[in-house]
């Protein structure tokens, strides 16, 4: 399937007019996304599991009797790792080891330890470093697989001492990617739910009857996911790591195109 991307040439006489038209369209599109996301978040907050199930069926075409049925057992992650061809498994294990090694060194070199001292007048000064109790990881799904998103978010949390890591990943039509599941096992993820979109962010943010509320949500996603994460930050509910979303814009400047992020992320 080909994707048509409109190109703007900065040397063209009507460049500014064309650019403003594109930006105006995107601004209105962003507002529509934010309204839709706000409705989904409020619904998940109010109805919990029932709302998550409805949105999962609507957007991912995945029907389930309960959110518990959308949680993957640990043996399924183990089976995914075992199913990988040797070269892929070795590459994934090597990547996990390198990420872990880097962050273990970072923890030491950056002074990520508690310490204190007492001054002559009795004043106690210092630093206390306390890991979060529970972190949530959003992993893109859909057309592309991003096991790197799992490793780069789960392993630093595990090295930091986070007690529990909960991962959400959309599986449209129930199709699961073994690389992503294997990465979850190698990364030390504790629980995996096959849910995605703004409803997954809402479940992690507020908690439902089945999905536990987390202290921080990490990981990239599409515009709806990013909007949901940003909304929780604006309302003081959570911190999140970044607004990492895909876009399909291309601006041609001096005959050198600058493309946006990976196309498949748009569907995640």
Short mmCIF file of C-alpha atoms in Angstrom, two decimals:
data_model
loop_
_atom_site.label_atom_id
_atom_site.label_comp_id
_atom_site.label_asym_id
_atom_site.label_seq_id
_atom_site.Cartn_x
_atom_site.Cartn_y
_atom_site.Cartn_z
CA UNK A 1 0.00 0.00 0.00
CA UNK A 2 1.46 3.35 -1.07
CA UNK A 3 1.20 6.47 1.06
CA UNK A 4 0.82 9.84 -0.64
CA UNK A 5 2.78 12.59 1.09
CA UNK A 6 2.29 16.17 0.04
CA UNK A 7 5.57 17.95 -0.66
CA UNK A 8 6.17 21.65 -0.06
CA UNK A 9 9.06 23.42 -1.79
CA UNK A 10 10.45 26.30 0.28
CA UNK A 11 11.65 28.01 -2.91
CA UNK A 12 8.15 28.12 -4.39
CA UNK A 13 6.36 31.53 -4.41
CA UNK A 14 3.34 30.16 -2.54
CA UNK A 15 5.35 28.21 0.06
CA UNK A 16 4.25 30.25 3.10
CA UNK A 17 0.59 30.11 2.08
CA UNK A 18 0.75 26.36 1.53
CA UNK A 19 2.59 25.78 4.81
CA UNK A 20 0.06 27.83 6.78
CA UNK A 21 -2.77 25.81 5.22
CA UNK A 22 -1.13 22.54 6.27
CA UNK A 23 -0.49 23.78 9.82
CA UNK A 24 -4.04 25.09 10.16
CA UNK A 25 -5.41 21.71 9.11
CA UNK A 26 -3.18 19.92 11.62
CA UNK A 27 -4.23 22.30 14.41
CA UNK A 28 -7.90 21.49 13.84
CA UNK A 29 -7.04 17.80 13.62
CA UNK A 30 -5.18 18.00 16.95
CA UNK A 31 -8.21 19.59 18.60
CA UNK A 32 -10.45 16.80 17.32
CA UNK A 33 -8.00 14.19 18.64
CA UNK A 34 -7.86 15.85 22.06
CA UNK A 35 -11.66 15.91 22.31
CA UNK A 36 -11.88 12.25 21.37
CA UNK A 37 -9.12 11.30 23.82
CA UNK A 38 -10.74 13.26 26.66
CA UNK A 39 -13.97 11.34 26.12
CA UNK A 40 -12.17 7.99 26.14
CA UNK A 41 -10.18 8.83 29.28
CA UNK A 42 -13.27 9.99 31.15
CA UNK A 43 -15.12 6.85 30.10
CA UNK A 44 -12.31 4.56 31.28
CA UNK A 45 -12.10 6.47 34.55
CA UNK A 46 -15.84 6.08 35.11
CA UNK A 47 -16.46 2.54 33.83
CA UNK A 48 -13.10 0.81 34.11
CA UNK A 49 -12.84 -2.63 32.52
CA UNK A 50 -16.13 -2.31 30.64
CA UNK A 51 -14.93 0.76 28.75
CA UNK A 52 -11.54 -0.81 27.99
CA UNK A 53 -13.25 -3.88 26.52
CA UNK A 54 -15.57 -1.79 24.35
CA UNK A 55 -12.80 0.38 22.91
CA UNK A 56 -10.53 -2.62 22.34
CA UNK A 57 -13.25 -4.32 20.33
CA UNK A 58 -14.02 -1.13 18.40
CA UNK A 59 -10.48 -0.06 17.53
CA UNK A 60 -8.52 -3.33 17.52
CA UNK A 61 -11.33 -5.67 16.47
CA UNK A 62 -10.49 -7.84 19.45
CA UNK A 63 -13.37 -9.16 21.52
CA UNK A 64 -12.85 -10.55 25.01
CA UNK A 65 -15.15 -11.48 27.87
CA UNK A 66 -12.93 -9.75 30.41
CA UNK A 67 -9.80 -7.61 30.63
CA UNK A 68 -8.27 -10.51 32.52
CA UNK A 69 -8.54 -12.53 29.31
CA UNK A 70 -6.41 -9.86 27.62
CA UNK A 71 -3.56 -10.34 30.08
CA UNK A 72 -0.86 -12.68 28.80
CA UNK A 73 0.44 -15.43 31.10
CA UNK A 74 4.18 -15.60 31.66
CA UNK A 75 4.44 -18.95 29.85
CA UNK A 76 3.28 -17.23 26.65
CA UNK A 77 6.20 -14.80 26.88
CA UNK A 78 8.55 -17.72 27.47
CA UNK A 79 7.11 -19.55 24.47
CA UNK A 80 7.60 -16.44 22.32
CA UNK A 81 11.28 -16.32 23.23
CA UNK A 82 11.70 -20.02 22.50
CA UNK A 83 10.01 -19.63 19.11
CA UNK A 84 12.56 -17.12 17.80
CA UNK A 85 15.14 -18.31 15.32
CA UNK A 86 18.60 -18.49 16.92
CA UNK A 87 20.01 -15.38 15.23
CA UNK A 88 17.07 -13.22 16.23
CA UNK A 89 17.10 -14.51 19.77
CA UNK A 90 20.83 -13.89 20.08
CA UNK A 91 20.44 -10.35 18.76
CA UNK A 92 17.61 -9.61 21.18
CA UNK A 93 19.51 -11.03 24.14
CA UNK A 94 22.63 -9.06 23.16
CA UNK A 95 20.59 -5.86 22.93
CA UNK A 96 19.05 -6.49 26.35
CA UNK A 97 22.47 -7.11 27.89
CA UNK A 98 23.91 -3.92 26.41
CA UNK A 99 20.97 -1.78 27.59
CA UNK A 100 21.21 -3.30 31.06
CA UNK A 101 24.97 -2.80 31.24
CA UNK A 102 24.70 0.85 30.23
CA UNK A 103 22.04 1.71 32.79
CA UNK A 104 23.76 -0.18 35.58
CA UNK A 105 26.85 1.93 34.93
CA UNK A 106 24.72 5.06 34.65
CA UNK A 107 23.19 4.32 38.04
CA UNK A 108 26.66 4.33 39.60
CA UNK A 109 28.23 7.20 37.67
CA UNK A 110 25.26 9.56 38.00
CA UNK A 111 25.07 9.22 41.75
CA UNK A 112 21.74 7.43 41.82
CA UNK A 113 22.16 6.41 45.44
CA UNK A 114 20.88 7.90 48.68
CA UNK A 115 23.36 9.69 50.92
CA UNK A 116 23.35 12.19 53.75
CA UNK A 117 25.63 14.04 56.13
CA UNK A 118 25.25 16.15 59.25
CA UNK A 119 26.69 19.64 59.53
CA UNK A 120 28.25 21.07 62.67
CA UNK A 121 24.99 22.72 63.73
CA UNK A 122 23.12 19.42 63.46
CA UNK A 123 21.51 20.11 60.09
CA UNK A 124 21.09 16.91 58.09
CA UNK A 125 21.52 17.30 54.34
CA UNK A 126 21.51 14.70 51.62
CA UNK A 127 19.74 12.96 48.81
CA UNK A 128 17.23 10.16 48.97
CA UNK A 129 16.64 8.15 45.82
CA UNK A 130 13.49 6.04 45.91
CA UNK A 131 12.34 3.93 42.93
CA UNK A 132 8.75 4.20 41.79
CA UNK A 133 6.46 1.45 42.99
CA UNK A 134 4.92 0.73 39.60
CA UNK A 135 5.69 1.87 36.05
CA UNK A 136 3.61 1.50 32.92
CA UNK A 137 5.08 0.91 29.47
CA UNK A 138 3.22 1.60 26.25
CA UNK A 139 4.55 -0.37 23.28
CA UNK A 140 3.35 0.39 19.74
CA UNK A 141 1.57 -2.39 17.89
CA UNK A 142 -0.13 -2.70 14.56
CA UNK A 143 1.88 -3.03 11.35
CA UNK A 144 5.34 -2.79 12.89
CA UNK A 145 7.15 -4.40 15.81
CA UNK A 146 9.23 -2.37 18.22
CA UNK A 147 10.96 -4.71 20.69
CA UNK A 148 13.45 -1.89 21.24
CA UNK A 149 10.68 0.16 22.87
CA UNK A 150 10.24 -2.65 25.37
CA UNK A 151 13.94 -3.01 26.20
CA UNK A 152 14.67 0.72 26.37
CA UNK A 153 11.81 1.35 28.80
CA UNK A 154 11.60 -1.82 30.87
CA UNK A 155 15.28 -2.44 31.58
CA UNK A 156 16.08 1.05 32.96
CA UNK A 157 13.07 0.75 35.25
CA UNK A 158 14.19 -2.67 36.44
CA UNK A 159 17.76 -1.44 37.02
CA UNK A 160 16.40 1.54 38.96
CA UNK A 161 14.55 -0.82 41.28
CA UNK A 162 10.95 -0.27 40.19
CA UNK A 163 8.88 -2.87 42.02
CA UNK A 164 6.43 -3.73 39.23
CA UNK A 165 6.39 -3.05 35.48
CA UNK A 166 3.09 -3.24 33.59
CA UNK A 167 3.14 -3.27 29.79
CA UNK A 168 0.32 -2.57 27.36
CA UNK A 169 0.56 -3.36 23.66
CA UNK A 170 -2.25 -3.34 21.08
CA UNK A 171 -2.77 -6.54 19.10
CA UNK A 172 -5.18 -5.68 16.26
CA UNK A 173 -7.27 -8.70 15.27
CA UNK A 174 -5.55 -10.61 18.06
CA UNK A 175 -2.22 -10.87 16.21
CA UNK A 176 0.70 -10.91 18.66
CA UNK A 177 4.31 -10.26 17.74
CA UNK A 178 6.71 -12.80 19.28
CA UNK A 179 9.65 -10.36 19.20
CA UNK A 180 7.77 -7.88 21.38
CA UNK A 181 6.65 -10.58 23.82
CA UNK A 182 10.16 -12.04 24.00
CA UNK A 183 11.54 -8.57 24.70
CA UNK A 184 9.04 -8.20 27.54
CA UNK A 185 10.41 -11.37 29.13
CA UNK A 186 14.05 -10.29 28.70
CA UNK A 187 13.24 -6.80 29.96
CA UNK A 188 11.74 -8.05 33.19
CA UNK A 189 8.15 -6.96 32.57
CA UNK A 190 5.79 -8.32 35.23
CA UNK A 191 2.40 -8.05 33.51
CA UNK A 192 1.39 -7.66 29.85
CA UNK A 193 -2.05 -6.57 28.66
CA UNK A 194 -2.98 -6.70 24.97
CA UNK A 195 -4.72 -3.34 24.95
CA UNK A 196 -3.70 -0.13 23.24
CA UNK A 197 -4.70 3.40 22.35
CA UNK A 198 -5.95 6.10 24.69
CA UNK A 199 -7.97 3.47 26.57
CA UNK A 200 -4.77 1.68 27.58
CA UNK A 201 -3.22 4.92 28.82
CA UNK A 202 -6.39 5.63 30.78
CA UNK A 203 -6.33 2.17 32.33
CA UNK A 204 -2.72 2.65 33.45
CA UNK A 205 -3.38 6.18 34.70
CA UNK A 206 -6.56 5.55 36.69
CA UNK A 207 -6.48 1.82 37.23
CA UNK A 208 -9.44 -0.46 36.56
CA UNK A 209 -10.81 -3.56 38.23
CA UNK A 210 -8.03 -5.53 36.51
CA UNK A 211 -5.31 -3.13 35.35
CA UNK A 212 -3.38 -1.56 38.25
CA UNK A 213 -2.76 2.19 38.31
CA UNK A 214 0.88 3.13 37.74
CA UNK A 215 3.08 6.01 38.89
CA UNK A 216 4.61 6.81 35.49
CA UNK A 217 3.80 5.95 31.89
CA UNK A 218 6.60 5.62 29.32
CA UNK A 219 6.78 4.73 25.68
CA UNK A 220 5.86 6.09 22.24
CA UNK A 221 2.57 5.79 20.43
CA UNK A 222 0.36 7.44 17.85
CA UNK A 223 -1.26 10.87 18.18
CA UNK A 224 -4.07 9.52 20.38
CA UNK A 225 -1.65 7.82 22.76
CA UNK A 226 0.56 10.91 22.99
CA UNK A 227 -2.45 13.13 23.61
CA UNK A 228 -3.68 10.83 26.37
CA UNK A 229 -0.26 10.85 28.04
CA UNK A 230 0.01 14.63 27.79
CA UNK A 231 -3.51 15.01 29.18
CA UNK A 232 -2.60 13.06 32.31
CA UNK A 233 0.44 15.31 32.78
CA UNK A 234 -1.60 18.50 32.39
CA UNK A 235 -4.02 17.30 35.03
CA UNK A 236 -1.21 16.45 37.42
CA UNK A 237 -1.94 12.73 37.38
CA UNK A 238 1.29 11.48 35.85
CA UNK A 239 4.69 12.19 34.45
CA UNK A 240 5.57 10.82 31.05
CA UNK A 241 8.83 10.66 29.21
CA UNK A 242 8.19 12.36 25.88
CA UNK A 243 5.69 13.19 23.20
CA UNK A 244 6.91 10.67 20.64
CA UNK A 245 4.47 10.33 17.79
CA UNK A 246 4.58 9.62 14.12
CA UNK A 247 3.78 12.15 11.44
CA UNK A 248 3.52 12.01 7.69
CA UNK A 249 4.79 15.49 6.86
CA UNK A 250 7.56 16.09 4.32
CA UNK A 251 8.93 19.55 3.60
CA UNK A 252 11.22 19.86 0.58
CA UNK A 253 13.99 22.37 1.20
CA UNK A 254 16.78 22.87 -1.33
CA UNK A 255 15.80 19.55 -2.92
CA UNK A 256 16.49 17.60 0.29
CA UNK A 257 13.39 16.02 1.90
CA UNK A 258 13.01 15.88 5.67
CA UNK A 259 10.71 13.03 6.53
CA UNK A 260 8.85 12.34 9.75
CA UNK A 261 8.97 9.25 11.91
CA UNK A 262 8.25 5.70 10.84
CA UNK A 263 4.92 5.36 9.08
CA UNK A 264 3.77 2.21 10.92
CA UNK A 265 3.83 4.05 14.25
CA UNK A 266 0.83 5.98 13.02
CA UNK A 267 -1.26 2.86 13.38
CA UNK A 268 -0.04 1.96 16.85
#
